[in-house]
PDB file of C-alpha atoms in Angstrom:
ATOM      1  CA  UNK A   1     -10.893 -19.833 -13.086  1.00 93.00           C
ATOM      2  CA  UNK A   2      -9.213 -21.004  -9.732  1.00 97.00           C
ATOM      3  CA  UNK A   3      -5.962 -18.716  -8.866  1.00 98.00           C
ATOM      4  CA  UNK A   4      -3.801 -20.075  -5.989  1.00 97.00           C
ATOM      5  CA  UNK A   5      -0.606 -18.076  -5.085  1.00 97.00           C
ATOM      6  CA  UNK A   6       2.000 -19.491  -3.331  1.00 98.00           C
ATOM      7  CA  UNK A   7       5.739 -18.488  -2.619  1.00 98.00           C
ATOM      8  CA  UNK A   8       6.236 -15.990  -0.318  1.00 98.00           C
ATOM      9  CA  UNK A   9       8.094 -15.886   3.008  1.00 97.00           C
ATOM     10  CA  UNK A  10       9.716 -13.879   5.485  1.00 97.00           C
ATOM     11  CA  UNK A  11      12.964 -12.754   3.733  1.00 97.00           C
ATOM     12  CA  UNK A  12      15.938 -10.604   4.112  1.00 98.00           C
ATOM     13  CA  UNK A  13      16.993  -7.330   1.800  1.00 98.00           C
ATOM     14  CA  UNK A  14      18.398  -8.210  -1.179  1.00 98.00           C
ATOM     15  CA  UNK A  15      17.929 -11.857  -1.714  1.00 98.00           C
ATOM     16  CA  UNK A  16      14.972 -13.458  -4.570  1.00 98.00           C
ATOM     17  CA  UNK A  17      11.906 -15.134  -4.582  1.00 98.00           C
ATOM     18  CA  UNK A  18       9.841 -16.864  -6.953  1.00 98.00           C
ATOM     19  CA  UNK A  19       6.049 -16.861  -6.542  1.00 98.00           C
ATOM     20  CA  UNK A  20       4.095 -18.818  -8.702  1.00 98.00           C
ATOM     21  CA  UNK A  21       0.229 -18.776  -9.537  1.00 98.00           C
ATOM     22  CA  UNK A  22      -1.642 -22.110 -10.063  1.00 98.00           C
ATOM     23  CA  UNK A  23      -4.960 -22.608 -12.121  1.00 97.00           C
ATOM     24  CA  UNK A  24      -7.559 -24.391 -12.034  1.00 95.00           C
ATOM     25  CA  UNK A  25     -11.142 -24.921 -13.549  1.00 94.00           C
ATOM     26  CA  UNK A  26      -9.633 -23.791 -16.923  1.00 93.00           C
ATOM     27  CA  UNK A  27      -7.359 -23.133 -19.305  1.00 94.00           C
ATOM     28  CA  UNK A  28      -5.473 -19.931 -19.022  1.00 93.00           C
ATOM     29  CA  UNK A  29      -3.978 -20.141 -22.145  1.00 93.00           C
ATOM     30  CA  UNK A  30      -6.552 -17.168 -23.475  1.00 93.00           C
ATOM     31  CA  UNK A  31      -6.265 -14.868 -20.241  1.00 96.00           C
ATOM     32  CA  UNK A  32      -3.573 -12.215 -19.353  1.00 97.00           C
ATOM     33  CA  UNK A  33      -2.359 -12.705 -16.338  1.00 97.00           C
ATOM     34  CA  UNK A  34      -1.536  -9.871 -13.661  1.00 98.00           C
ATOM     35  CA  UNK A  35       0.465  -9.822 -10.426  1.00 98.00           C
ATOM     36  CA  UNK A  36      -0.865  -6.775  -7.974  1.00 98.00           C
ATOM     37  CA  UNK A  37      -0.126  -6.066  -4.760  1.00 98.00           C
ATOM     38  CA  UNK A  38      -0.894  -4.596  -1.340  1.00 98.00           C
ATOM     39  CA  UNK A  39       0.474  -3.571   1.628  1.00 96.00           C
ATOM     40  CA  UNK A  40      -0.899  -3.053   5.331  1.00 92.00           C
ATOM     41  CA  UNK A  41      -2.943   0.049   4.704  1.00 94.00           C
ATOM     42  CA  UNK A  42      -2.612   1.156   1.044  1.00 96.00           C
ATOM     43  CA  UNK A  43      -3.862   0.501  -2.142  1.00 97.00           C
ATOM     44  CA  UNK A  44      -3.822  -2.791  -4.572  1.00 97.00           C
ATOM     45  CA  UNK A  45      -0.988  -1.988  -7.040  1.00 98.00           C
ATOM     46  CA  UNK A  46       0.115  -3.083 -10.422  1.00 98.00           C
ATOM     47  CA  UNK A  47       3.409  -4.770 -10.208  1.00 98.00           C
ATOM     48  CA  UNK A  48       3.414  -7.001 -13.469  1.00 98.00           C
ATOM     49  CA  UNK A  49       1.419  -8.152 -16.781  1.00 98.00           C
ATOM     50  CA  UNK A  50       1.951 -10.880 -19.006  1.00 97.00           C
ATOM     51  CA  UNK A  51       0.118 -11.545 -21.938  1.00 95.00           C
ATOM     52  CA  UNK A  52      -1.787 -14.758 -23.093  1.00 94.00           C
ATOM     53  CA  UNK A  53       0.737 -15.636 -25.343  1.00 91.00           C
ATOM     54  CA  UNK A  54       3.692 -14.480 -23.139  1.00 91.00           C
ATOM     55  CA  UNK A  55       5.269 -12.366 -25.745  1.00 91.00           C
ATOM     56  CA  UNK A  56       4.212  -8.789 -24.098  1.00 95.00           C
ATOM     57  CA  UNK A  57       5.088  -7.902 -20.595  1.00 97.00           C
ATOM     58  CA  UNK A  58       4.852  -4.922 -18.824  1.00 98.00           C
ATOM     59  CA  UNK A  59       6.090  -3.725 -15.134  1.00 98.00           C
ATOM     60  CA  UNK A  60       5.604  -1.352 -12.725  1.00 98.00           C
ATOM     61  CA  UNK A  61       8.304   1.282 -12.438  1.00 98.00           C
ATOM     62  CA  UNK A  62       9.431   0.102  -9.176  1.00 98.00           C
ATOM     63  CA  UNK A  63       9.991  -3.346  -9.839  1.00 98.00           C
ATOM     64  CA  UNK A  64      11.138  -2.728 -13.495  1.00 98.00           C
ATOM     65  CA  UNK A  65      15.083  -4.590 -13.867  1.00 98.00           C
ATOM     66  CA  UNK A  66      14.382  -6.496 -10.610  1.00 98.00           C
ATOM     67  CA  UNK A  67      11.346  -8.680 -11.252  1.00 98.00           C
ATOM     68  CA  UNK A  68      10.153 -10.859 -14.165  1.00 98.00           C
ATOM     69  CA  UNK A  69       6.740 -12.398 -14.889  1.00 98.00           C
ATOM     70  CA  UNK A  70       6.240 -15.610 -16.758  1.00 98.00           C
ATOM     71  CA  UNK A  71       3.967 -18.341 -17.880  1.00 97.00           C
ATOM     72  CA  UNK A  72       3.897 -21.684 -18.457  1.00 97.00           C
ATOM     73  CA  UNK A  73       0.398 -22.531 -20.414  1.00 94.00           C
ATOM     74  CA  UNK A  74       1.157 -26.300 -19.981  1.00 95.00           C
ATOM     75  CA  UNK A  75       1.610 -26.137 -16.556  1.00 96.00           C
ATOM     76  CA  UNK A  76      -1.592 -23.619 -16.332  1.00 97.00           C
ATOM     77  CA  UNK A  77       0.792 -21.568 -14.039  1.00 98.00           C
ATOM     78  CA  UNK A  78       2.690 -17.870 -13.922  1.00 98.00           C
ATOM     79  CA  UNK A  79       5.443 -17.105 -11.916  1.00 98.00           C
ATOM     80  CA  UNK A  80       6.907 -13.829 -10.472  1.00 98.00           C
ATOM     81  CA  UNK A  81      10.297 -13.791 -10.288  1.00 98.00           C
ATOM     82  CA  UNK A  82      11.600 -11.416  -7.469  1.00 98.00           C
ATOM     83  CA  UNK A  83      15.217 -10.376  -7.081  1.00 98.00           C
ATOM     84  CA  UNK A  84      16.972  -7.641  -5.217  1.00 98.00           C
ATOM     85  CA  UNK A  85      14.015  -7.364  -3.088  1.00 98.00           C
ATOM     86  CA  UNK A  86      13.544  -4.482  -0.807  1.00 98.00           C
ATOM     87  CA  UNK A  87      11.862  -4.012   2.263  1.00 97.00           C
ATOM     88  CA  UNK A  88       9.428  -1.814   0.397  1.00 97.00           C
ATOM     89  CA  UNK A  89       8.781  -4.877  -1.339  1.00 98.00           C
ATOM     90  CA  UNK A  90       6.653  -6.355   1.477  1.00 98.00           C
ATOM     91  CA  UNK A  91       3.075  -6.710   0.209  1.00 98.00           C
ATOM     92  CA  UNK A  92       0.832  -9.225  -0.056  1.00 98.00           C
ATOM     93  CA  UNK A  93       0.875 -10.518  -3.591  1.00 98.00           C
ATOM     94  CA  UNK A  94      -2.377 -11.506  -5.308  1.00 98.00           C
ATOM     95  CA  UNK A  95      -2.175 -12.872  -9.173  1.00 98.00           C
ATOM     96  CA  UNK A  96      -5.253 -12.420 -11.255  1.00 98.00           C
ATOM     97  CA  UNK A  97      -6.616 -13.180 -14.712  1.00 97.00           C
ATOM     98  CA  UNK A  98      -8.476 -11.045 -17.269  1.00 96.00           C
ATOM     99  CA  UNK A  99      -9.788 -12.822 -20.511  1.00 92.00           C
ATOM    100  CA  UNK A 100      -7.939 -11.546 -23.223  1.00 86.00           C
ATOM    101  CA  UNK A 101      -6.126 -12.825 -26.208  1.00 83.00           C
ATOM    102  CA  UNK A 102      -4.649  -8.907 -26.946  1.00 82.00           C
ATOM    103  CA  UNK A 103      -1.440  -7.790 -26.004  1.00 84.00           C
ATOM    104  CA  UNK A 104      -3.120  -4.619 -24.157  1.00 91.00           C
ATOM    105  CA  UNK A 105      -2.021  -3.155 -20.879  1.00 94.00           C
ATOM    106  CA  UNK A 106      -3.870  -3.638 -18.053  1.00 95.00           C
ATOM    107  CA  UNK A 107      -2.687  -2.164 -15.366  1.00 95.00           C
ATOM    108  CA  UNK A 108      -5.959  -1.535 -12.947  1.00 96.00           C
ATOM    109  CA  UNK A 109      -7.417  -3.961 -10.359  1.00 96.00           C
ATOM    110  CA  UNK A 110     -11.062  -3.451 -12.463  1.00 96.00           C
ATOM    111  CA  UNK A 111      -9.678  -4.435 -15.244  1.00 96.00           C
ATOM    112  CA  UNK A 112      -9.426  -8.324 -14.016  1.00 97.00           C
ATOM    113  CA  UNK A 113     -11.909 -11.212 -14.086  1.00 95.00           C
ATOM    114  CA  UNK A 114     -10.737 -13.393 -11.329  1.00 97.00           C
ATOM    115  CA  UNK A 115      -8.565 -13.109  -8.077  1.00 97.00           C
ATOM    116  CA  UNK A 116      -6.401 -15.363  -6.586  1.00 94.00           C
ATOM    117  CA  UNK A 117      -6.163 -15.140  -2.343  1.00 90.00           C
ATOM    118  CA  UNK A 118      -2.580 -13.809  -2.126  1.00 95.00           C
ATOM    119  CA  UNK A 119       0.794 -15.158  -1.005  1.00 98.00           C
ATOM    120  CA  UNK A 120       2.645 -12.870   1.846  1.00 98.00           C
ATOM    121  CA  UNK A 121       5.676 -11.536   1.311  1.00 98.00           C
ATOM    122  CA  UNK A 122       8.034  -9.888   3.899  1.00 98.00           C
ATOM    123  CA  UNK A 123      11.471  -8.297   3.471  1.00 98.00           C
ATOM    124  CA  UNK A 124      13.749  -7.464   6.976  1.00 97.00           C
ATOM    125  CA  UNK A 125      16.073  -4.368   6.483  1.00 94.00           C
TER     126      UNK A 125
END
């Protein structure tokens, strides 16, 4: 599986965004998909989960009421919806795909198959 993100930008406080994740090579109809990301010196971080189906999602306490993940199967494609972003926010955001037809949690870089190059995102104060 092919992941290209795209979306991101230089933005100000408070407004939204909405990255999306493109596959290719195959279907991702029976992966969970993950959005991580990381920021200029720190660690790759958990921000969202979706599951194959799209009926389980999970979040990362500090985006948890502002963001939303979501998938279109058809279109092969998930999407992070950002709102309310903060400059905290800035990252760059990698999606990423585990083969799975559970509704686990999977929260940990490891625990994903493939890796998409990341989309930048910046937030101004």
């Amino acid at each position: 599986v092919q992941l290209q993100a795209s979306g991101g930008g230089l933005v100000q406080a408070g407004v939204s965004l909405r990255l999306s994740c493109a596959a290719s090579g195959r279907t991702i109809s029976n992966y969970a998909m993950g959005w991580f990301r990381q920021a200029p010196g720190k660690e790759r971080e958990f921000v969202a989960q979706i599951s194959w189906s799209g009926g389980r999602t999970y979040y990362a306490d500090s985006v948890k009421g502002r963001f939303t993940i979501s998938r279109d199967n058809a279109k092969n494609t998930v999407y992070l919806q950002m709102n309310s972003l903060k400059p905290e926010d800035t990252a760059v955001y990698l999606c990423a795909a585990r083969a799975s037809l559970g509704s686990g949690y999977y929260y940990t870089p490891h625990e994903y198959h493939y890796w998409g190059q990341g989309t930048l995102v910046t937030v101004s104060s």
